[in-house]
mmCIF file of C-alpha atoms in Angstrom:
data_model
loop_
_atom_site.group_PDB
_atom_site.id
_atom_site.type_symbol
_atom_site.label_atom_id
_atom_site.label_comp_id
_atom_site.label_asym_id
_atom_site.label_seq_id
_atom_site.Cartn_x
_atom_site.Cartn_y
_atom_site.Cartn_z
ATOM 1 C CA UNK J 7 24.306 -44.550 -4.729
ATOM 2 C CA UNK J 8 23.452 -40.886 -4.261
ATOM 3 C CA UNK J 9 20.222 -40.212 -2.363
ATOM 4 C CA UNK J 10 17.195 -39.325 -4.484
ATOM 5 C CA UNK J 11 16.436 -35.586 -4.481
ATOM 6 C CA UNK J 12 12.899 -34.317 -4.831
ATOM 7 C CA UNK J 13 12.236 -31.654 -7.444
ATOM 8 C CA UNK J 14 11.206 -28.192 -6.241
ATOM 9 C CA UNK J 15 7.709 -28.903 -7.546
ATOM 10 C CA UNK J 16 7.410 -32.104 -5.518
ATOM 11 C CA UNK J 17 8.740 -30.386 -2.414
ATOM 12 C CA UNK J 18 6.129 -27.646 -2.827
ATOM 13 C CA UNK J 19 3.310 -30.185 -3.123
ATOM 14 C CA UNK J 20 4.510 -32.100 -0.062
ATOM 15 C CA UNK J 21 4.788 -28.917 2.002
ATOM 16 C CA UNK J 22 1.347 -27.763 0.912
ATOM 17 C CA UNK J 23 -0.240 -31.148 1.641
ATOM 18 C CA UNK J 24 1.294 -31.125 5.121
ATOM 19 C CA UNK J 25 -0.068 -27.619 5.677
ATOM 20 C CA UNK J 26 -3.581 -28.609 4.663
ATOM 21 C CA UNK J 27 -3.599 -31.516 7.122
ATOM 22 C CA UNK J 28 -2.221 -29.310 9.894
ATOM 23 C CA UNK J 29 -4.590 -26.428 9.243
ATOM 24 C CA UNK J 30 -7.633 -28.668 8.980
ATOM 25 C CA UNK J 31 -6.821 -30.749 12.036
ATOM 26 C CA UNK J 32 -5.225 -28.459 14.555
ATOM 27 C CA UNK J 33 -6.222 -25.032 13.307
ATOM 28 C CA UNK J 34 -2.584 -23.952 13.548
ATOM 29 C CA UNK J 35 0.108 -23.454 10.893
ATOM 30 C CA UNK J 36 2.674 -26.194 10.365
ATOM 31 C CA UNK J 37 6.373 -25.658 11.033
ATOM 32 C CA UNK J 38 7.944 -22.783 9.127
ATOM 33 C CA UNK J 39 8.819 -23.300 5.467
ATOM 34 C CA UNK J 40 9.491 -20.934 2.591
ATOM 35 C CA UNK J 41 6.812 -19.691 0.201
ATOM 36 C CA UNK J 42 8.321 -17.795 -2.724
ATOM 37 C CA UNK J 43 6.443 -15.193 -4.748
ATOM 38 C CA UNK J 44 7.398 -13.638 -8.077
ATOM 39 C CA UNK J 45 7.011 -9.854 -7.875
ATOM 40 C CA UNK J 46 7.821 -6.720 -9.835
ATOM 41 C CA UNK J 47 10.160 -4.386 -7.891
ATOM 42 C CA UNK J 48 8.640 -1.362 -9.658
ATOM 43 C CA UNK J 49 5.018 -2.451 -10.069
ATOM 44 C CA UNK J 50 3.221 0.161 -7.944
ATOM 45 C CA UNK J 51 0.585 0.204 -6.644
ATOM 46 C CA UNK J 52 0.621 -3.606 -6.518
ATOM 47 C CA UNK J 53 4.261 -4.427 -5.857
ATOM 48 C CA UNK J 54 7.293 -2.402 -4.804
ATOM 49 C CA UNK J 55 10.766 -3.311 -3.635
ATOM 50 C CA UNK J 56 10.114 -1.771 -0.213
ATOM 51 C CA UNK J 57 7.219 -4.214 0.307
ATOM 52 C CA UNK J 58 4.535 -1.527 0.637
ATOM 53 C CA UNK J 59 2.537 -2.556 -2.455
ATOM 54 C CA UNK J 60 -0.887 -4.118 -1.903
ATOM 55 C CA UNK J 61 0.125 -7.511 -3.299
ATOM 56 C CA UNK J 62 3.359 -7.509 -1.274
ATOM 57 C CA UNK J 63 1.316 -7.078 1.887
ATOM 58 C CA UNK J 64 -1.351 -9.624 0.911
ATOM 59 C CA UNK J 65 1.306 -12.214 0.046
ATOM 60 C CA UNK J 66 2.750 -11.675 3.530
ATOM 61 C CA UNK J 67 -0.693 -12.266 5.084
ATOM 62 C CA UNK J 68 -1.101 -15.509 3.123
ATOM 63 C CA UNK J 69 2.365 -16.722 4.092
ATOM 64 C CA UNK J 70 1.649 -15.933 7.742
ATOM 65 C CA UNK J 71 -1.575 -17.954 7.665
ATOM 66 C CA UNK J 72 0.372 -20.875 6.198
ATOM 67 C CA UNK J 73 3.148 -20.630 8.764
ATOM 68 C CA UNK J 74 5.604 -19.868 5.974
ATOM 69 C CA UNK J 75 8.514 -17.506 5.583
ATOM 70 C CA UNK J 76 7.847 -15.329 2.520
ATOM 71 C CA UNK J 77 10.630 -15.045 -0.029
ATOM 72 C CA UNK J 78 10.272 -12.523 -2.866
ATOM 73 C CA UNK J 79 11.821 -13.258 -6.260
ATOM 74 C CA UNK J 80 12.103 -9.923 -8.050
ATOM 75 C CA UNK J 81 11.366 -9.998 -11.771
ATOM 76 C CA UNK J 82 10.781 -6.706 -13.634
ATOM 77 C CA UNK J 83 9.061 -8.448 -16.570
ATOM 78 C CA UNK J 84 5.711 -9.180 -14.965
ATOM 79 C CA UNK J 85 3.775 -10.193 -18.079
ATOM 80 C CA UNK J 86 1.706 -13.372 -17.841
ATOM 81 C CA UNK J 87 4.000 -15.299 -20.191
ATOM 82 C CA UNK J 88 7.065 -14.404 -18.142
ATOM 83 C CA UNK J 89 5.310 -15.277 -14.881
ATOM 84 C CA UNK J 90 4.340 -18.698 -16.235
ATOM 85 C CA UNK J 91 7.926 -19.341 -17.299
ATOM 86 C CA UNK J 92 9.321 -18.480 -13.862
ATOM 87 C CA UNK J 93 6.699 -20.606 -12.092
ATOM 88 C CA UNK J 94 7.241 -23.614 -14.348
ATOM 89 C CA UNK J 95 11.009 -23.334 -13.823
ATOM 90 C CA UNK J 96 10.463 -23.571 -10.052
ATOM 91 C CA UNK J 97 11.958 -20.124 -9.421
ATOM 92 C CA UNK J 98 8.924 -19.180 -7.350
ATOM 93 C CA UNK J 99 5.781 -20.872 -6.020
ATOM 94 C CA UNK J 100 3.106 -18.239 -6.588
ATOM 95 C CA UNK J 101 2.282 -15.059 -8.467
ATOM 96 C CA UNK J 102 -0.066 -12.405 -7.113
ATOM 97 C CA UNK J 103 -2.728 -10.527 -9.069
ATOM 98 C CA UNK J 104 -3.317 -13.214 -11.700
ATOM 99 C CA UNK J 105 -6.542 -12.672 -13.645
ATOM 100 C CA UNK J 106 -9.095 -15.342 -12.786
ATOM 101 C CA UNK J 107 -9.061 -17.920 -15.577
ATOM 102 C CA UNK J 108 -5.704 -16.777 -16.997
ATOM 103 C CA UNK J 109 -4.267 -19.596 -19.083
ATOM 104 C CA UNK J 110 -1.234 -21.452 -17.761
ATOM 105 C CA UNK J 111 -2.052 -20.915 -14.059
ATOM 106 C CA UNK J 112 -4.069 -22.708 -11.419
ATOM 107 C CA UNK J 113 -5.988 -19.882 -9.767
ATOM 108 C CA UNK J 114 -6.971 -19.460 -6.137
ATOM 109 C CA UNK J 115 -10.263 -18.002 -5.016
ATOM 110 C CA UNK J 116 -10.320 -14.370 -6.171
ATOM 111 C CA UNK J 117 -9.362 -11.929 -3.418
ATOM 112 C CA UNK J 118 -10.693 -8.803 -5.138
ATOM 113 C CA UNK J 119 -12.595 -7.466 -8.135
ATOM 114 C CA UNK J 120 -12.102 -4.085 -9.750
ATOM 115 C CA UNK J 121 -12.455 -2.447 -13.137
ATOM 116 C CA UNK J 122 -12.046 0.595 -15.332
ATOM 117 C CA UNK J 123 -13.219 4.002 -14.132
ATOM 118 C CA UNK J 124 -14.101 7.322 -15.690
ATOM 119 C CA UNK J 125 -11.963 10.192 -14.368
ATOM 120 C CA UNK J 126 -13.304 13.732 -14.809
ATOM 121 C CA UNK J 127 -12.574 17.186 -13.473
ATOM 122 C CA UNK J 128 -14.876 18.158 -10.636
ATOM 123 C CA UNK J 129 -17.830 20.159 -11.894
ATOM 124 C CA UNK J 130 -17.771 18.722 -15.433
ATOM 125 C CA UNK J 131 -20.247 16.110 -16.728
ATOM 126 C CA UNK J 132 -19.533 12.557 -15.567
ATOM 127 C CA UNK J 133 -20.920 9.853 -17.863
ATOM 128 C CA UNK J 134 -23.248 7.394 -16.160
ATOM 129 C CA UNK J 135 -22.215 4.623 -18.570
ATOM 130 C CA UNK J 136 -20.582 3.935 -21.916
ATOM 131 C CA UNK J 137 -23.959 4.684 -23.497
ATOM 132 C CA UNK J 138 -24.393 8.103 -21.876
ATOM 133 C CA UNK J 139 -25.081 10.958 -24.318
ATOM 134 C CA UNK J 140 -22.660 13.064 -22.232
ATOM 135 C CA UNK J 141 -19.807 11.323 -24.084
ATOM 136 C CA UNK J 142 -20.793 13.016 -27.323
ATOM 137 C CA UNK J 143 -18.207 15.626 -28.235
ATOM 138 C CA UNK J 144 -15.833 14.711 -25.375
ATOM 139 C CA UNK J 145 -12.124 14.214 -26.024
ATOM 140 C CA UNK J 146 -11.291 11.041 -24.100
ATOM 141 C CA UNK J 147 -7.847 9.906 -22.925
ATOM 142 C CA UNK J 148 -6.872 6.260 -22.482
ATOM 143 C CA UNK J 149 -3.659 4.539 -21.406
ATOM 144 C CA UNK J 150 -3.204 1.867 -24.063
ATOM 145 C CA UNK J 151 -1.739 1.073 -27.462
ATOM 146 C CA UNK J 152 -4.147 1.586 -30.394
ATOM 147 C CA UNK J 153 -2.585 -1.507 -31.998
ATOM 148 C CA UNK J 154 -3.581 -3.509 -28.903
ATOM 149 C CA UNK J 155 -6.615 -1.596 -27.636
ATOM 150 C CA UNK J 156 -7.874 -1.920 -24.081
ATOM 151 C CA UNK J 157 -11.523 -2.912 -23.565
ATOM 152 C CA UNK J 158 -12.778 0.679 -23.094
ATOM 153 C CA UNK J 159 -11.190 1.687 -26.393
ATOM 154 C CA UNK J 160 -13.037 -1.112 -28.173
ATOM 155 C CA UNK J 161 -16.325 -0.170 -26.511
ATOM 156 C CA UNK J 162 -15.976 3.567 -27.209
ATOM 157 C CA UNK J 163 -14.926 3.031 -30.830
ATOM 158 C CA UNK J 164 -17.946 0.786 -31.360
ATOM 159 C CA UNK J 165 -20.158 3.668 -30.190
ATOM 160 C CA UNK J 166 -18.716 6.141 -32.695
ATOM 161 C CA UNK J 167 -16.190 7.972 -30.484
ATOM 162 C CA UNK J 168 -13.024 6.770 -32.255
ATOM 163 C CA UNK J 169 -12.002 10.164 -33.678
ATOM 164 C CA UNK J 170 -12.045 11.750 -30.216
ATOM 165 C CA UNK J 171 -9.907 9.157 -28.446
ATOM 166 C CA UNK J 172 -6.403 10.190 -27.356
ATOM 167 C CA UNK J 173 -3.973 7.394 -26.502
ATOM 168 C CA UNK J 174 -1.185 7.602 -23.935
ATOM 169 C CA UNK J 175 1.435 4.927 -23.188
ATOM 170 C CA UNK J 176 0.372 2.369 -20.599
ATOM 171 C CA UNK J 177 3.384 3.355 -18.506
ATOM 172 C CA UNK J 178 4.271 2.614 -14.924
ATOM 173 C CA UNK J 179 2.504 4.554 -12.204
ATOM 174 C CA UNK J 180 4.985 7.413 -11.759
ATOM 175 C CA UNK J 181 5.215 7.982 -15.510
ATOM 176 C CA UNK J 182 1.429 7.889 -15.811
ATOM 177 C CA UNK J 183 1.183 10.614 -13.182
ATOM 178 C CA UNK J 184 3.746 12.824 -14.909
ATOM 179 C CA UNK J 185 2.931 12.357 -18.585
ATOM 180 C CA UNK J 186 -0.329 10.438 -18.911
ATOM 181 C CA UNK J 187 -4.037 11.084 -19.365
ATOM 182 C CA UNK J 188 -4.433 12.478 -15.843
ATOM 183 C CA UNK J 189 -1.888 15.223 -16.577
ATOM 184 C CA UNK J 190 -3.710 15.956 -19.836
ATOM 185 C CA UNK J 191 -7.022 16.038 -17.973
ATOM 186 C CA UNK J 192 -5.721 18.496 -15.395
ATOM 187 C CA UNK J 193 -4.316 20.669 -18.202
ATOM 188 C CA UNK J 194 -7.652 20.727 -20.030
ATOM 189 C CA UNK J 195 -6.233 18.892 -23.072
ATOM 190 C CA UNK J 196 -8.886 16.176 -22.747
ATOM 191 C CA UNK J 197 -12.353 16.181 -21.209
ATOM 192 C CA UNK J 198 -12.380 12.701 -19.696
ATOM 193 C CA UNK J 199 -9.955 9.880 -18.915
ATOM 194 C CA UNK J 200 -10.691 6.155 -18.722
ATOM 195 C CA UNK J 201 -8.175 4.327 -16.537
ATOM 196 C CA UNK J 202 -7.747 1.027 -14.733
ATOM 197 C CA UNK J 203 -9.271 1.487 -11.272
ATOM 198 C CA UNK J 204 -6.285 0.884 -8.950
ATOM 199 C CA UNK J 205 -4.043 3.114 -11.064
ATOM 200 C CA UNK J 206 -6.678 5.852 -11.264
ATOM 201 C CA UNK J 207 -7.139 5.740 -7.497
ATOM 202 C CA UNK J 208 -3.413 6.332 -6.979
ATOM 203 C CA UNK J 209 -2.975 9.174 -9.452
ATOM 204 C CA UNK J 210 -6.118 10.949 -8.245
ATOM 205 C CA UNK J 211 -5.534 10.287 -4.552
ATOM 206 C CA UNK J 212 -6.120 13.359 -2.416
ATOM 207 C CA UNK J 213 -6.950 15.562 -5.407
ATOM 208 C CA UNK J 214 -10.424 17.129 -4.938
ATOM 209 C CA UNK J 215 -10.244 18.445 -8.492
ATOM 210 C CA UNK J 216 -10.676 14.916 -9.885
ATOM 211 C CA UNK J 217 -13.728 12.663 -9.601
ATOM 212 C CA UNK J 218 -13.898 8.911 -10.312
ATOM 213 C CA UNK J 219 -16.863 6.770 -11.341
ATOM 214 C CA UNK J 220 -17.017 3.063 -12.388
ATOM 215 C CA UNK J 221 -17.331 2.297 -16.090
ATOM 216 C CA UNK J 222 -20.559 0.467 -16.834
ATOM 217 C CA UNK J 223 -21.796 -1.919 -18.085
ATOM 218 C CA UNK J 224 -19.335 -4.332 -16.498
ATOM 219 C CA UNK J 225 -19.551 -6.536 -19.605
ATOM 220 C CA UNK J 226 -20.000 -4.810 -22.955
ATOM 221 C CA UNK J 227 -21.797 -7.293 -25.171
ATOM 222 C CA UNK J 228 -21.049 -9.669 -26.704
ATOM 223 C CA UNK J 229 -18.080 -10.092 -24.347
ATOM 224 C CA UNK J 230 -15.783 -7.146 -23.689
ATOM 225 C CA UNK J 231 -15.133 -7.087 -19.915
ATOM 226 C CA UNK J 232 -14.608 -3.790 -18.096
ATOM 227 C CA UNK J 233 -13.871 -5.587 -14.817
ATOM 228 C CA UNK J 234 -11.628 -8.374 -13.608
ATOM 229 C CA UNK J 235 -11.258 -10.710 -10.636
ATOM 230 C CA UNK J 236 -7.741 -11.303 -9.311
ATOM 231 C CA UNK J 237 -6.264 -14.408 -7.742
ATOM 232 C CA UNK J 238 -3.072 -16.038 -6.539
ATOM 233 C CA UNK J 239 -1.650 -18.127 -9.362
ATOM 234 C CA UNK J 240 0.259 -21.381 -8.929
ATOM 235 C CA UNK J 241 1.570 -23.988 -11.348
ATOM 236 C CA UNK J 242 -1.314 -25.922 -12.948
ATOM 237 C CA UNK J 243 -0.421 -29.164 -11.108
ATOM 238 C CA UNK J 244 0.062 -27.617 -7.648
ATOM 239 C CA UNK J 245 -3.418 -28.519 -6.433
ATOM 240 C CA UNK J 246 -2.402 -28.924 -2.805
ATOM 241 C CA UNK J 247 -0.695 -25.540 -2.680
ATOM 242 C CA UNK J 248 -3.676 -23.869 -4.362
ATOM 243 C CA UNK J 249 -6.040 -25.423 -1.803
ATOM 244 C CA UNK J 250 -3.824 -24.285 1.059
ATOM 245 C CA UNK J 251 -3.772 -20.756 -0.346
ATOM 246 C CA UNK J 252 -7.574 -20.773 -0.645
ATOM 247 C CA UNK J 253 -7.751 -21.657 3.030
ATOM 248 C CA UNK J 254 -5.267 -18.913 3.912
ATOM 249 C CA UNK J 255 -7.316 -16.355 1.937
ATOM 250 C CA UNK J 256 -10.431 -17.434 3.848
ATOM 251 C CA UNK J 257 -8.630 -17.065 7.185
ATOM 252 C CA UNK J 258 -7.178 -13.652 6.316
ATOM 253 C CA UNK J 259 -10.125 -12.299 4.314
ATOM 254 C CA UNK J 260 -10.844 -9.265 6.505
ATOM 255 C CA UNK J 261 -7.169 -8.314 6.698
ATOM 256 C CA UNK J 262 -6.788 -8.673 2.909
ATOM 257 C CA UNK J 263 -9.796 -6.449 2.294
ATOM 258 C CA UNK J 264 -8.397 -3.894 4.742
ATOM 259 C CA UNK J 265 -5.186 -3.683 2.696
ATOM 260 C CA UNK J 266 -7.163 -3.117 -0.509
ATOM 261 C CA UNK J 267 -9.374 -0.509 1.151
ATOM 262 C CA UNK J 268 -6.344 1.325 2.505
ATOM 263 C CA UNK J 269 -4.931 1.368 -1.039
ATOM 264 C CA UNK J 270 -8.191 3.096 -2.066
ATOM 265 C CA UNK J 271 -8.899 0.659 -4.888
ATOM 266 C CA UNK J 272 -12.391 0.978 -6.387
ATOM 267 C CA UNK J 273 -13.554 -2.460 -5.281
ATOM 268 C CA UNK J 274 -16.518 -4.347 -6.694
ATOM 269 C CA UNK J 275 -18.565 -6.889 -4.700
ATOM 270 C CA UNK J 276 -17.061 -10.344 -4.310
ATOM 271 C CA UNK J 277 -18.033 -13.226 -2.049
ATOM 272 C CA UNK J 278 -15.393 -14.439 0.415
ATOM 273 C CA UNK J 279 -14.434 -18.112 0.353
ATOM 274 C CA UNK J 280 -15.842 -20.309 3.079
ATOM 275 C CA UNK J 281 -13.209 -21.986 5.194
ATOM 276 C CA UNK J 282 -14.820 -25.405 4.937
ATOM 277 C CA UNK J 283 -15.022 -25.086 1.153
ATOM 278 C CA UNK J 284 -11.439 -23.889 0.883
ATOM 279 C CA UNK J 285 -10.234 -27.171 2.406
ATOM 280 C CA UNK J 286 -11.889 -29.436 -0.187
#
């Protein structure tokens, strides 16, 4: 009779359970194993094939805390549905940058919060909020599809600004820099851009002619969020692995925040996990 072979999911749970016992008891990682992460090879600023993206680096920190060798499974289609499919098929163990509460994932403790920002030319009026009278008469650029509007589009349209909204494709970072709302802003074709914070920080990096400010309120009533918290996602039944990752995030919290700060993301306050709570 052939020996029974454990599924990849069972092997992951056994490895993670062993890690939790080792980390809780000895304070040291268990013997090396492989933690695989699904990642986009062209997903700057979060993930890049050269490993310099923020999530590439944070995944490496988590793997190090777990005593694991990190293996990256490159997958250009990084939509939530595709990520879930790859995780459920056992092609990878985790996905980085999963929105807290995203269906189909078991989420770790969030490792950062960020949101949309206003981007304006230096010296021009910067709105204090979505309700600021300074928005009246402004031509506003957004990176989204009008058929599937982003939260700021919904909020601005509700306030009577629909006719002055200009939509640009929600393209990858390099394309956004070359032919997106920031280019239009620099050229004077629009008066204001509203972009996702990490992307805005990259396209405006080192440019004193552009100024960024957080979009407020964070939640436009009744419930249109302008911010998000981001986690490490695992399969819904991988409780042991999720708990081990929570512990790793707690151990590496300062290093993780340093990576995000270096990336110049507009970070919002978030409480770090407590190590004793991460092990429950």
